[in-house]
Structures are given as structure tokens and as C-alpha cells.
Short mmCIF file of C-alpha atoms in Angstrom, two decimals:
data_model
loop_
_atom_site.label_atom_id
_atom_site.label_comp_id
_atom_site.label_asym_id
_atom_site.label_seq_id
_atom_site.Cartn_x
_atom_site.Cartn_y
_atom_site.Cartn_z
CA UNK A 1 35.31 -102.79 36.65
CA UNK A 2 36.36 -102.51 39.95
CA UNK A 3 39.20 -100.32 38.93
CA UNK A 4 36.83 -97.69 37.30
CA UNK A 5 34.83 -97.77 40.53
CA UNK A 6 38.04 -97.00 42.49
CA UNK A 7 38.78 -94.24 40.22
CA UNK A 8 35.27 -92.70 40.70
CA UNK A 9 35.74 -93.50 44.59
CA UNK A 10 39.04 -91.70 44.35
CA UNK A 11 37.99 -88.53 42.65
CA UNK A 12 34.60 -87.86 43.10
CA UNK A 13 33.43 -89.65 46.62
CA UNK A 14 36.30 -88.54 48.44
CA UNK A 15 35.08 -84.86 47.65
CA UNK A 16 31.47 -85.44 47.81
CA UNK A 17 30.38 -86.93 50.95
CA UNK A 18 26.55 -87.80 51.91
CA UNK A 19 25.39 -85.23 54.57
CA UNK A 20 25.32 -86.41 58.07
CA UNK A 21 21.65 -86.23 58.63
CA UNK A 22 20.51 -87.26 62.33
CA UNK A 23 17.02 -88.39 61.68
CA UNK A 24 14.88 -89.81 64.09
CA UNK A 25 12.70 -92.21 62.70
CA UNK A 26 9.11 -91.30 63.53
CA UNK A 27 6.66 -94.08 64.17
CA UNK A 28 3.00 -92.36 63.89
CA UNK A 29 0.15 -94.28 65.27
CA UNK A 30 -2.37 -95.59 62.79
CA UNK A 31 -5.03 -92.86 64.04
CA UNK A 32 -2.36 -90.26 63.65
CA UNK A 33 -1.72 -91.23 60.01
CA UNK A 34 -5.78 -91.73 59.34
CA UNK A 35 -6.29 -88.19 60.69
CA UNK A 36 -3.59 -86.80 58.81
CA UNK A 37 -5.13 -88.27 55.55
CA UNK A 38 -8.25 -87.43 56.41
CA UNK A 39 -7.39 -83.98 57.04
CA UNK A 40 -5.46 -83.77 53.45
CA UNK A 41 -8.47 -84.98 51.81
CA UNK A 42 -10.71 -82.25 53.00
CA UNK A 43 -8.32 -79.66 52.07
CA UNK A 44 -8.14 -80.96 48.67
CA UNK A 45 -11.88 -81.09 48.17
CA UNK A 46 -12.88 -78.04 49.72
CA UNK A 47 -10.34 -76.56 47.35
CA UNK A 48 -11.84 -78.24 44.24
CA UNK A 49 -15.44 -77.34 45.35
CA UNK A 50 -14.36 -73.55 45.93
CA UNK A 51 -12.78 -72.97 42.53
CA UNK A 52 -16.29 -75.02 41.01
CA UNK A 53 -18.16 -72.42 42.55
CA UNK A 54 -16.05 -69.31 42.04
CA UNK A 55 -15.08 -70.13 38.82
CA UNK A 56 -17.58 -72.45 37.19
CA UNK A 57 -16.27 -74.36 34.17
CA UNK A 58 -17.91 -73.39 30.78
CA UNK A 59 -17.14 -73.52 27.06
CA UNK A 60 -17.10 -69.86 26.44
CA UNK A 61 -18.90 -67.28 28.47
CA UNK A 62 -22.55 -66.14 27.32
CA UNK A 63 -22.16 -62.72 28.39
CA UNK A 64 -20.20 -60.87 31.23
CA UNK A 65 -22.48 -57.79 31.62
CA UNK A 66 -26.31 -57.21 30.63
CA UNK A 67 -25.06 -54.71 27.87
CA UNK A 68 -23.95 -57.83 25.70
CA UNK A 69 -27.30 -59.48 26.06
CA UNK A 70 -28.59 -57.58 22.83
CA UNK A 71 -25.29 -56.08 21.75
CA UNK A 72 -25.05 -52.66 19.68
CA UNK A 73 -22.36 -49.90 18.75
CA UNK A 74 -22.94 -46.32 18.06
CA UNK A 75 -20.53 -43.31 17.32
CA UNK A 76 -21.02 -39.87 16.88
CA UNK A 77 -18.41 -37.26 15.77
CA UNK A 78 -18.22 -33.56 15.29
CA UNK A 79 -17.22 -31.68 12.24
CA UNK A 80 -17.54 -28.02 11.10
CA UNK A 81 -21.06 -26.72 11.86
CA UNK A 82 -22.22 -30.37 11.58
CA UNK A 83 -22.36 -33.58 13.52
CA UNK A 84 -22.83 -37.39 12.32
CA UNK A 85 -24.10 -40.34 14.34
CA UNK A 86 -23.80 -43.65 13.36
CA UNK A 87 -24.89 -47.20 14.59
CA UNK A 88 -25.60 -50.75 13.61
CA UNK A 89 -28.86 -52.04 13.08
CA UNK A 90 -28.40 -55.70 14.47
CA UNK A 91 -31.19 -56.93 17.22
CA UNK A 92 -29.91 -60.10 18.48
CA UNK A 93 -30.66 -62.14 21.88
CA UNK A 94 -27.33 -63.56 23.21
CA UNK A 95 -25.38 -64.89 20.01
CA UNK A 96 -28.80 -65.31 17.69
CA UNK A 97 -29.69 -62.62 15.50
CA UNK A 98 -33.15 -61.86 15.73
CA UNK A 99 -33.81 -58.74 13.40
CA UNK A 100 -31.55 -56.72 10.93
CA UNK A 101 -33.38 -53.43 11.02
CA UNK A 102 -33.71 -52.34 14.64
CA UNK A 103 -33.00 -48.50 14.87
CA UNK A 104 -31.09 -47.10 17.53
CA UNK A 105 -30.83 -43.47 16.76
CA UNK A 106 -33.92 -41.32 17.02
CA UNK A 107 -34.38 -37.84 15.74
CA UNK A 108 -35.68 -35.38 18.75
CA UNK A 109 -36.16 -32.32 16.66
CA UNK A 110 -34.18 -30.82 13.53
CA UNK A 111 -31.50 -29.78 15.77
CA UNK A 112 -31.12 -32.96 18.16
CA UNK A 113 -30.27 -36.73 17.58
CA UNK A 114 -30.11 -39.26 20.22
CA UNK A 115 -28.88 -42.85 19.98
CA UNK A 116 -28.75 -45.53 22.77
CA UNK A 117 -26.88 -48.85 22.94
CA UNK A 118 -27.39 -51.62 25.53
CA UNK A 119 -30.72 -53.55 26.67
CA UNK A 120 -33.03 -53.13 23.86
CA UNK A 121 -36.10 -53.19 25.86
CA UNK A 122 -34.85 -50.27 27.57
CA UNK A 123 -33.80 -48.55 24.35
CA UNK A 124 -37.40 -48.68 23.26
CA UNK A 125 -38.99 -47.84 26.54
CA UNK A 126 -37.01 -44.73 26.97
CA UNK A 127 -37.66 -44.13 23.24
CA UNK A 128 -41.30 -43.58 24.11
CA UNK A 129 -40.42 -42.01 27.18
CA UNK A 130 -38.60 -39.10 25.81
CA UNK A 131 -40.97 -38.63 23.02
CA UNK A 132 -43.82 -38.31 25.70
CA UNK A 133 -41.86 -35.69 27.43
CA UNK A 134 -40.66 -33.91 24.33
CA UNK A 135 -44.51 -33.49 22.90
CA UNK A 136 -45.00 -31.97 26.31
CA UNK A 137 -42.32 -29.60 26.28
CA UNK A 138 -43.17 -28.60 22.79
CA UNK A 139 -46.90 -27.91 23.49
CA UNK A 140 -46.08 -26.11 26.85
CA UNK A 141 -43.20 -23.97 26.07
CA UNK A 142 -44.13 -23.35 22.15
CA UNK A 143 -40.39 -23.88 21.00
CA UNK A 144 -38.08 -26.53 20.16
CA UNK A 145 -35.74 -28.37 22.86
CA UNK A 146 -32.02 -27.34 22.37
CA UNK A 147 -29.55 -30.41 22.43
CA UNK A 148 -27.70 -29.12 25.80
CA UNK A 149 -31.23 -28.97 27.46
CA UNK A 150 -31.94 -32.45 26.12
CA UNK A 151 -29.12 -33.95 27.28
CA UNK A 152 -29.50 -32.84 30.87
CA UNK A 153 -33.01 -33.89 30.75
CA UNK A 154 -31.56 -37.36 29.79
CA UNK A 155 -29.18 -37.10 32.72
CA UNK A 156 -31.81 -36.40 35.15
CA UNK A 157 -34.35 -39.08 33.72
CA UNK A 158 -31.42 -41.72 34.27
CA UNK A 159 -30.51 -40.65 37.50
CA UNK A 160 -34.33 -40.59 38.85
CA UNK A 161 -33.69 -44.64 38.45
CA UNK A 162 -30.29 -44.64 40.43
CA UNK A 163 -31.11 -47.67 42.15
CA UNK A 164 -32.96 -49.60 39.56
CA UNK A 165 -31.25 -48.09 36.33
CA UNK A 166 -32.00 -48.32 32.61
CA UNK A 167 -29.17 -50.26 31.02
CA UNK A 168 -28.17 -47.87 28.42
CA UNK A 169 -25.53 -45.67 27.40
CA UNK A 170 -27.29 -42.86 25.45
CA UNK A 171 -25.48 -40.19 23.13
CA UNK A 172 -27.05 -36.77 22.20
CA UNK A 173 -25.43 -34.89 19.11
CA UNK A 174 -26.85 -32.01 18.07
CA UNK A 175 -26.07 -28.38 16.71
CA UNK A 176 -26.47 -25.65 19.70
CA UNK A 177 -27.36 -22.07 19.34
CA UNK A 178 -27.43 -19.32 16.12
CA UNK A 179 -24.18 -20.56 15.11
CA UNK A 180 -24.75 -24.18 14.85
CA UNK A 181 -22.31 -25.03 16.97
CA UNK A 182 -21.52 -28.96 17.13
CA UNK A 183 -22.70 -30.39 20.38
CA UNK A 184 -22.03 -34.05 21.68
CA UNK A 185 -22.61 -35.64 25.00
CA UNK A 186 -22.55 -39.10 26.43
CA UNK A 187 -23.77 -40.21 29.97
CA UNK A 188 -23.42 -43.62 31.62
CA UNK A 189 -26.54 -45.77 32.83
CA UNK A 190 -27.20 -43.04 35.63
CA UNK A 191 -26.61 -39.93 34.00
CA UNK A 192 -23.01 -38.82 34.31
CA UNK A 193 -22.45 -36.46 31.64
CA UNK A 194 -19.33 -36.11 29.45
CA UNK A 195 -19.12 -33.24 26.78
CA UNK A 196 -16.47 -34.65 24.35
CA UNK A 197 -15.57 -32.20 21.60
CA UNK A 198 -14.59 -34.50 18.79
CA UNK A 199 -16.12 -38.01 19.03
CA UNK A 200 -17.80 -40.38 21.28
CA UNK A 201 -18.44 -44.08 21.33
CA UNK A 202 -20.56 -46.55 23.12
CA UNK A 203 -21.71 -50.09 22.95
CA UNK A 204 -20.28 -53.80 22.59
CA UNK A 205 -18.10 -52.45 19.94
CA UNK A 206 -16.46 -49.26 21.75
CA UNK A 207 -13.03 -50.55 22.24
CA UNK A 208 -12.39 -51.18 18.43
CA UNK A 209 -14.45 -48.01 17.83
CA UNK A 210 -12.09 -45.88 20.05
CA UNK A 211 -8.87 -46.90 18.40
CA UNK A 212 -10.10 -46.38 14.75
CA UNK A 213 -11.62 -43.01 15.67
CA UNK A 214 -8.55 -41.91 17.17
CA UNK A 215 -6.84 -42.57 14.19
CA UNK A 216 -9.12 -41.00 11.43
CA UNK A 217 -10.68 -38.27 13.26
CA UNK A 218 -9.71 -34.89 12.23
CA UNK A 219 -10.83 -31.19 13.14
CA UNK A 220 -13.39 -28.97 11.22
CA UNK A 221 -14.38 -31.68 8.76
CA UNK A 222 -16.85 -30.85 6.37
CA UNK A 223 -19.80 -32.82 5.93
CA UNK A 224 -19.04 -35.13 3.01
CA UNK A 225 -15.70 -36.11 4.77
CA UNK A 226 -17.21 -36.47 7.99
CA UNK A 227 -19.61 -39.00 6.45
CA UNK A 228 -16.71 -41.04 5.21
CA UNK A 229 -14.85 -40.99 8.27
CA UNK A 230 -17.72 -42.18 10.31
CA UNK A 231 -18.64 -44.54 7.85
CA UNK A 232 -15.39 -46.48 7.77
CA UNK A 233 -14.70 -46.20 11.63
CA UNK A 234 -18.30 -47.90 12.32
CA UNK A 235 -17.66 -50.44 9.62
CA UNK A 236 -14.17 -51.35 10.85
CA UNK A 237 -15.43 -51.61 14.61
CA UNK A 238 -18.33 -53.83 13.91
CA UNK A 239 -16.54 -56.22 11.98
CA UNK A 240 -14.70 -56.98 14.95
CA UNK A 241 -17.51 -57.17 17.43
CA UNK A 242 -19.42 -60.28 17.29
CA UNK A 243 -22.73 -58.81 18.79
CA UNK A 244 -22.90 -55.61 16.22
CA UNK A 245 -23.13 -55.56 12.92
CA UNK A 246 -25.94 -57.22 10.10
CA UNK A 247 -26.32 -53.30 8.69
CA UNK A 248 -25.60 -49.89 9.89
CA UNK A 249 -27.25 -46.55 9.48
CA UNK A 250 -25.26 -43.08 9.37
CA UNK A 251 -27.24 -39.69 10.13
CA UNK A 252 -25.33 -36.55 9.23
CA UNK A 253 -26.84 -33.44 10.77
CA UNK A 254 -26.11 -29.91 9.09
CA UNK A 255 -28.11 -26.60 9.40
CA UNK A 256 -29.82 -27.46 6.22
CA UNK A 257 -31.19 -30.81 7.66
CA UNK A 258 -30.37 -34.66 8.28
CA UNK A 259 -29.24 -37.02 5.65
CA UNK A 260 -29.64 -40.55 6.34
CA UNK A 261 -27.72 -43.44 4.37
CA UNK A 262 -27.69 -47.09 5.12
CA UNK A 263 -24.64 -49.01 4.64
CA UNK A 264 -23.71 -52.64 3.89
CA UNK A 265 -21.55 -54.50 6.42
CA UNK A 266 -20.72 -57.93 6.89
CA UNK A 267 -23.50 -60.35 7.75
CA UNK A 268 -22.18 -62.29 10.32
CA UNK B 1 -76.39 -22.59 52.95
CA UNK B 2 -75.49 -21.86 56.67
CA UNK B 3 -77.68 -24.99 57.46
CA UNK B 4 -76.02 -27.05 55.05
CA UNK B 5 -72.55 -26.11 56.37
CA UNK B 6 -73.43 -26.78 59.89
CA UNK B 7 -75.10 -30.23 58.80
CA UNK B 8 -72.06 -31.24 57.03
CA UNK B 9 -69.54 -30.33 59.89
CA UNK B 10 -71.76 -32.17 62.43
CA UNK B 11 -71.96 -35.11 60.29
CA UNK B 12 -68.19 -35.11 60.17
CA UNK B 13 -68.08 -34.67 63.68
CA UNK B 14 -69.67 -38.02 64.04
CA UNK B 15 -67.79 -39.77 61.88
CA UNK B 16 -65.07 -40.97 64.59
CA UNK B 17 -62.60 -42.36 61.51
CA UNK B 18 -61.85 -38.71 60.65
CA UNK B 19 -58.61 -37.38 61.96
CA UNK B 20 -58.68 -34.17 63.80
CA UNK B 21 -58.20 -31.45 61.58
CA UNK B 22 -59.29 -33.16 58.35
CA UNK B 23 -63.10 -32.16 58.71
CA UNK B 24 -63.14 -30.16 55.72
CA UNK B 25 -63.07 -32.27 52.35
CA UNK B 26 -65.48 -29.88 50.59
CA UNK B 27 -64.19 -26.68 49.05
CA UNK B 28 -65.18 -23.49 50.73
CA UNK B 29 -65.12 -21.52 47.57
CA UNK B 30 -68.39 -22.61 45.87
CA UNK B 31 -70.14 -21.05 43.21
CA UNK B 32 -73.14 -18.45 43.80
CA UNK B 33 -76.44 -18.90 42.07
CA UNK B 34 -75.39 -15.98 39.58
CA UNK B 35 -72.26 -18.27 38.46
CA UNK B 36 -69.76 -16.34 40.48
CA UNK B 37 -67.07 -17.41 43.01
CA UNK B 38 -67.70 -15.09 45.86
CA UNK B 39 -64.64 -16.12 47.59
CA UNK B 40 -62.57 -15.12 44.41
CA UNK B 41 -64.52 -11.85 44.38
CA UNK B 42 -63.55 -11.07 48.13
CA UNK B 43 -59.97 -12.26 47.50
CA UNK B 44 -59.78 -9.31 44.50
CA UNK B 45 -61.31 -6.81 46.90
CA UNK B 46 -58.41 -7.73 49.36
CA UNK B 47 -55.84 -7.16 46.48
CA UNK B 48 -57.52 -3.74 45.52
CA UNK B 49 -57.01 -2.60 49.13
CA UNK B 50 -53.64 -3.46 49.10
CA UNK B 51 -50.44 -1.19 48.31
CA UNK B 52 -50.11 0.02 44.84
CA UNK B 53 -47.35 -1.97 42.53
CA UNK B 54 -46.88 -1.37 38.96
CA UNK B 55 -44.83 -2.68 36.22
CA UNK B 56 -44.00 -1.51 32.83
CA UNK B 57 -42.79 -3.39 29.76
CA UNK B 58 -40.01 -1.54 27.58
CA UNK B 59 -38.42 -2.85 24.39
CA UNK B 60 -35.37 -3.95 26.15
CA UNK B 61 -36.55 -4.54 29.49
CA UNK B 62 -39.01 -4.49 32.30
CA UNK B 63 -39.43 -2.66 35.34
CA UNK B 64 -41.64 -3.07 38.48
CA UNK B 65 -41.85 -0.75 41.52
CA UNK B 66 -44.16 -0.47 44.51
CA UNK B 67 -44.73 1.71 47.50
CA UNK B 68 -43.52 0.56 50.48
CA UNK B 69 -45.70 2.26 52.98
CA UNK B 70 -44.65 1.01 56.68
CA UNK B 71 -47.23 1.89 59.37
CA UNK B 72 -44.65 3.47 61.52
CA UNK B 73 -41.49 4.77 61.24
CA UNK B 74 -40.11 2.56 64.11
CA UNK B 75 -40.08 -0.34 61.64
CA UNK B 76 -36.80 -1.17 60.15
CA UNK B 77 -37.52 -0.60 56.47
CA UNK B 78 -34.15 -2.44 55.39
CA UNK B 79 -35.86 -5.87 56.52
CA UNK B 80 -38.82 -5.20 54.83
CA UNK B 81 -38.31 -6.38 50.89
CA UNK B 82 -41.18 -6.69 48.92
CA UNK B 83 -39.57 -7.28 45.63
CA UNK B 84 -38.49 -10.62 45.45
CA UNK B 85 -36.49 -12.68 43.24
CA UNK B 86 -37.78 -16.03 42.06
CA UNK B 87 -34.25 -16.97 40.58
CA UNK B 88 -31.60 -14.61 38.87
CA UNK B 89 -34.02 -13.81 35.87
CA UNK B 90 -37.37 -13.36 37.34
CA UNK B 91 -38.38 -10.90 39.65
CA UNK B 92 -41.99 -10.59 41.28
CA UNK B 93 -43.87 -7.90 43.39
CA UNK B 94 -47.50 -8.14 44.83
CA UNK B 95 -50.43 -6.32 46.06
CA UNK B 96 -52.43 -7.67 48.76
CA UNK B 97 -51.82 -9.95 51.73
CA UNK B 98 -48.05 -10.00 52.55
CA UNK B 99 -48.00 -13.62 54.27
CA UNK B 100 -49.78 -15.02 51.35
CA UNK B 101 -47.30 -13.62 49.09
CA UNK B 102 -44.27 -15.14 50.73
CA UNK B 103 -45.52 -18.62 50.79
CA UNK B 104 -46.43 -18.31 47.05
CA UNK B 105 -42.77 -17.38 46.31
CA UNK B 106 -41.36 -19.80 48.59
CA UNK B 107 -43.56 -22.16 46.17
CA UNK B 108 -42.91 -20.40 42.94
CA UNK B 109 -38.98 -20.93 43.84
CA UNK B 110 -39.37 -24.23 44.37
CA UNK B 111 -40.90 -25.01 41.11
CA UNK B 112 -38.38 -22.62 39.21
CA UNK B 113 -35.28 -24.77 40.81
CA UNK B 114 -37.27 -28.44 39.91
CA UNK B 115 -37.25 -26.71 36.27
CA UNK B 116 -33.70 -25.98 36.37
CA UNK B 117 -32.57 -29.33 37.86
CA UNK B 118 -34.31 -31.08 35.00
CA UNK B 119 -33.45 -29.33 32.04
CA UNK B 120 -30.54 -26.84 33.44
CA UNK B 121 -31.99 -23.92 32.00
CA UNK B 122 -33.72 -20.69 33.71
CA UNK B 123 -37.63 -21.24 33.46
CA UNK B 124 -39.20 -19.04 30.87
CA UNK B 125 -41.54 -16.45 32.47
CA UNK B 126 -44.61 -17.48 30.74
CA UNK B 127 -44.22 -21.07 32.11
CA UNK B 128 -43.44 -20.07 35.63
CA UNK B 129 -46.36 -17.74 35.59
CA UNK B 130 -48.76 -20.81 34.70
CA UNK B 131 -47.23 -22.85 37.02
CA UNK B 132 -48.06 -20.13 39.97
CA UNK B 133 -51.45 -19.62 38.45
CA UNK B 134 -51.91 -23.35 39.02
CA UNK B 135 -51.14 -23.17 42.57
CA UNK B 136 -53.39 -20.28 43.11
CA UNK B 137 -56.29 -22.08 41.19
CA UNK B 138 -55.71 -25.13 43.44
CA UNK B 139 -56.54 -23.43 46.18
CA UNK B 140 -59.93 -22.41 44.90
CA UNK B 141 -61.08 -25.99 44.44
CA UNK B 142 -59.37 -28.03 47.21
CA UNK B 143 -61.04 -28.95 50.62
CA UNK B 144 -60.78 -26.35 53.47
CA UNK B 145 -58.58 -23.79 52.22
CA UNK B 146 -59.27 -20.17 50.88
CA UNK B 147 -57.81 -18.68 47.90
CA UNK B 148 -54.65 -16.53 48.20
CA UNK B 149 -55.39 -12.64 48.85
CA UNK B 150 -52.69 -11.56 46.52
CA UNK B 151 -52.12 -10.43 42.71
CA UNK B 152 -48.74 -11.02 41.47
CA UNK B 153 -46.76 -9.20 38.79
CA UNK B 154 -44.05 -11.22 37.31
CA UNK B 155 -41.19 -9.58 35.30
CA UNK B 156 -38.45 -11.40 33.48
CA UNK B 157 -36.30 -11.66 30.21
CA UNK B 158 -36.17 -14.97 28.42
CA UNK B 159 -35.98 -16.03 24.82
CA UNK B 160 -39.08 -14.37 23.98
CA UNK B 161 -37.89 -11.18 25.02
CA UNK B 162 -38.89 -8.96 28.13
CA UNK B 163 -42.26 -10.08 29.49
CA UNK B 164 -44.43 -8.81 32.33
CA UNK B 165 -47.13 -10.99 33.51
CA UNK B 166 -50.05 -10.70 36.08
CA UNK B 167 -51.43 -13.60 38.25
CA UNK B 168 -54.67 -13.31 39.96
CA UNK B 169 -56.28 -15.02 43.14
CA UNK B 170 -58.37 -16.99 40.50
CA UNK B 171 -55.59 -18.59 38.80
CA UNK B 172 -55.93 -16.28 35.67
CA UNK B 173 -52.57 -15.10 34.26
CA UNK B 174 -52.11 -12.73 31.56
CA UNK B 175 -49.36 -10.55 29.84
CA UNK B 176 -49.23 -6.78 30.19
CA UNK B 177 -47.39 -3.93 28.32
CA UNK B 178 -47.94 -1.79 31.45
CA UNK B 179 -50.19 -2.13 34.40
CA UNK B 180 -51.14 -1.30 37.95
CA UNK B 181 -52.59 -3.37 40.76
CA UNK B 182 -53.60 -2.52 44.30
CA UNK B 183 -54.96 0.87 45.64
CA UNK B 184 -55.54 3.70 42.67
CA UNK B 185 -54.65 0.97 39.99
CA UNK B 186 -57.30 2.30 37.77
CA UNK B 187 -56.30 5.93 37.97
CA UNK B 188 -52.55 4.60 37.43
CA UNK B 189 -53.74 2.44 34.63
CA UNK B 190 -55.18 5.51 32.78
CA UNK B 191 -52.11 7.43 33.41
CA UNK B 192 -49.96 4.51 31.98
CA UNK B 193 -52.07 4.32 28.75
CA UNK B 194 -51.66 7.86 27.71
CA UNK B 195 -47.60 7.54 28.73
CA UNK B 196 -47.07 4.45 27.42
CA UNK B 197 -45.22 3.70 24.13
CA UNK B 198 -44.15 0.48 22.79
CA UNK B 199 -40.60 1.48 21.68
CA UNK B 200 -39.91 2.79 25.03
CA UNK B 201 -36.42 2.30 26.54
CA UNK B 202 -35.90 0.96 29.87
CA UNK B 203 -34.92 4.43 31.57
CA UNK B 204 -37.71 6.19 29.99
CA UNK B 205 -39.90 3.23 31.45
CA UNK B 206 -38.27 3.49 35.00
CA UNK B 207 -39.01 7.46 35.09
CA UNK B 208 -42.31 6.83 33.87
CA UNK B 209 -43.13 4.21 36.25
CA UNK B 210 -41.94 6.15 39.09
CA UNK B 211 -43.79 9.26 37.97
CA UNK B 212 -47.02 6.98 37.99
CA UNK B 213 -46.47 6.07 41.49
CA UNK B 214 -46.05 9.51 42.58
CA UNK B 215 -49.59 10.29 40.86
CA UNK B 216 -51.43 8.04 43.60
CA UNK B 217 -48.85 8.67 46.65
CA UNK B 218 -49.94 9.96 49.81
CA UNK B 219 -47.38 12.08 51.35
CA UNK B 220 -43.88 12.63 50.42
CA UNK B 221 -42.12 9.93 48.31
CA UNK B 222 -38.51 9.42 48.90
CA UNK B 223 -36.16 6.33 48.35
CA UNK B 224 -37.01 4.81 51.20
CA UNK B 225 -40.57 4.08 50.66
CA UNK B 226 -40.55 2.63 47.24
CA UNK B 227 -38.97 -0.38 45.90
CA UNK B 228 -37.93 -0.44 42.31
CA UNK B 229 -36.65 -3.83 40.30
CA UNK B 230 -35.30 -3.77 36.70
CA UNK B 231 -34.55 -6.48 34.26
CA UNK B 232 -32.65 -5.73 30.80
CA UNK B 233 -31.27 -8.03 28.20
CA UNK B 234 -28.63 -8.94 30.59
CA UNK B 235 -31.16 -11.28 31.86
CA UNK B 236 -30.15 -10.36 35.55
CA UNK B 237 -32.89 -9.31 38.03
CA UNK B 238 -31.70 -6.41 39.93
CA UNK B 239 -33.39 -4.58 42.79
CA UNK B 240 -32.28 -0.96 42.73
CA UNK B 241 -30.20 0.41 45.81
CA UNK B 242 -31.95 3.48 47.57
CA UNK B 243 -28.98 5.83 46.35
CA UNK B 244 -29.94 5.04 42.96
CA UNK B 245 -33.96 5.33 43.56
CA UNK B 246 -32.75 8.65 45.05
CA UNK B 247 -31.16 9.78 41.71
CA UNK B 248 -34.30 8.78 39.86
CA UNK B 249 -36.58 10.93 42.09
CA UNK B 250 -34.40 13.76 41.91
CA UNK B 251 -34.33 13.54 38.04
CA UNK B 252 -37.88 13.94 38.08
CA UNK B 253 -37.63 16.80 40.63
CA UNK B 254 -40.47 15.21 42.92
#
């Protein structure tokens, strides 16, 4: 035993030597120790309370934004002298589904369709508000409003509530002018307009919709093909979104009129 | 009626709560026993003694002309612009009191810009005429104001084609194919009745308008004492330069 130790001693301990630390032995007073412990405790508890306030613990989050209170999804696409707009028909309050037949896409006139996502109460109120405005417009101007003009009107109305906005994302789809050129417009909740040429998505399922639409969209689709594409896109997207689904409706607008079809989706 | 007026004023004077200047809450335009509004009749008289203006609607445009009679040659005629634009697509001319016209133009321009802000579209001619007529009617039924002493001719080209509207101090408005207002308006209208054809082209219409104006013109007509405004299917209202007016006048050998 002592031989082995001698071997270890001779090989390692000769090379490795403990460092020469000239340590002073501190002997603090009891008050100093008490103060240090108190300070450390304060820091720890303050940190815990800060964390609890900034990030309160919860099991899953109810909703991050007011747009997720009701949840809905709409997509609109342009084809060859036709447009299609499709949306789900779920009306829910947080994670409970209340109704399966809430309509979010409204006909303004034979050339214009108007859909909204977001807070359901604002959708219904704005529906009435725009119906009021359009009735007066038809009576005073003795003509139907064009989709572009209606889009600007929507943006103005939303901006007028800039500091207390309506929580919706509207989409306007229509056929503009004598040669029925497709027209798409989407705005944010305070009326910043965007005029895409191909498709536009809105709602809680918009991220999954965006990907599917990018993949399947083609230019210059005929109405039948457009219907197929937009239906498949919407169905795929609402399957991935917990807050949308429970039924869907697709409108295809051509110069001959509007065709409306309801599709079955997953009931969950 | 005078007694009533002074009674009203005195009672208002006695009410200490009233601010200075807001004494007239009652309208100055009241009905007469035979059902007329005399203030409006008087306003129309003011219009009739104003400088002649006329307008003709052609099949592809509208033209409005007016005589720009300045009291003395010392006035810089370039600073006097009687024909005004409400926006790029609508022009207006008047007969009557110039200052009233100025106020109406600025109100009408504001209304047409509000419309453009709302709809991003140029306001249609019949809509702006209705709004201007509404403003003029307000001033016949409000407290302490008098009616406007102008009649307007509003010319424009919109989705309904070329249009010419007249707006009166009473607040009534209606569309014309061809008309004249101001001095000599009845003679000019007779002249126009003979000359007007529904399928007239705009060039024809400009010539006819200048000819009609010449009929009642006192003195020599040249390019500096008339103003001509034209709108065709490019939907841009243009006030003609004096050189162009000179061409038209010399063509007619006036």
C-alpha cells in the first residue's frame, strides 16, 4: 500500500503541486453576515416576484390578442375575370363553439363581395353600418358602387376610428369596370390598404392559409378550377387552426353572377 | 311686420344671457301673404342684373362662357378669374354678386374634396350640384343670414356623360341642355332655342356660345373681356387661354 502511494507520489505529485494561495482568513462580524444574507434573500425574492408579474404562470394561454377571441378565417383569390372568396362559419367564444352558421362574407352588390375576420360583434356592427352607407349611396347616386370605391370607403370608415378601432380585418373582392377585371383589396384594422393581384388571407388561420395558397395558386384560373383551389386551401388551413372551422362557405363571383357552395369541414 | 321685428330685437336685447352678435335666431327670409319668399325673389333680381353667363351641353362636352366686363381699363384683367374649377372635372360660372360666388366656390370645393377622400372618386356633377343647392337652401332658412345673390352654372363630364346644371338662390337646381343667366338671359335663351341641336359637337357649341354672347354684348368683344371654359370626354375642365379665344372670335369674324 505504501509502495503504491509512493509510486503515485513520485509520478504525479511531483509534477502537480497545489497552488500557493496566500489566503487571508476573513472573519466577518455577525451583523455583516446577517446583512449579506438579507440582501441576497431580497434579490432572490424580488426576482421571483418580477418573474411572476411579467410572465404569470398559466397552463396554456387563452388568447394573445383580441382577434383570437372569436376566431375566423377568410381567403380571397383572383382568377380569369372571376374572383372567389371563402371563409369558415364557426362562431366561438374563446375555445367554446357557440354556432356553426355565422356568415362573415356579405354581398354589397352584383360586383362586390365583402368579408371580415376578427371580433364578431364588430363584424356584425360594420355589416349594418356599410349596408346603411350603401343604401344611401344607391339612392343618391342612382348607381351601384364599384369595388375600388367601396374599398376606399371601407378604409376611410376604419380610419375614422383610428384611436378606438374596430377589431376586424376586411377583405373586398370584386369585378371592376366594363371588362370585369378581378379586384382584391385587404386592409388592416385602421384602413391601410393593400391591392394584391393573386390572393389574400386573413384571420386566425392566416399563416397556414398563406403557405397553402402560395403552393396551389395559379394565374388565370377559370371559375371551376378557382373554386377547387380555394376550397382545398381553406379546408387545409382550417384543419390546422383550432379557432376556425366547423363548416365553410365559398362564393365565386363571375360576370354571370355569384355561386355559393357550403363545404363540410372537420367538426372540431 | 316692422313692429314685430323691433319687438323681437328689443326683447332679445333685454335678454342678458345672449352673446353679442347672436341676436338673430329667427330667419330673415319669411313667407309673404301670397306665399312667396320675397328675399329669394330679390336675390333672383340681383342675379338678373349681373353679367351674362351661358352654357351649352354638346354631345361630347360642355362649354360655359361669361362676359368679363370690368368697370375700368385700370383693373388688371389677369387677376379676375370668373370661371372657376371645383375639381379637375367640374367647372363653374356665375351671374350675380362676386363675393357670394367666392364663398360658395370654397364651400363647394371642400365638399367635393370630402367626397374624394371618402370614395377616391371625382364627385359626380349632379351630386355636387345637389350639395351646393343644399348650402344655398340653408341660407334661406337659417337665423340672421340672407340668401346668396348668385346663380351658378355647373359644367362637368362624369359617368352619365356631359352635364350642365343651374343652381338658384332658392336652392333649386336642374339640368339644362343650353341656357343663359344674368342680363339679356331671355333674349339669349331665345337665340339658343333656335340654334341648339342635340347632336351638336363641342366645337360647334363653343362657336354658338360665343355668338350668343355677342348678341347681347355692349361694345367690342375681344379675347380679354370674355372667359370660356370647356370640358370634353377627357374629363378635364379647361379654361381657354386668351389666344385660343381670339382664334374662335376671329373665326366667327366678329
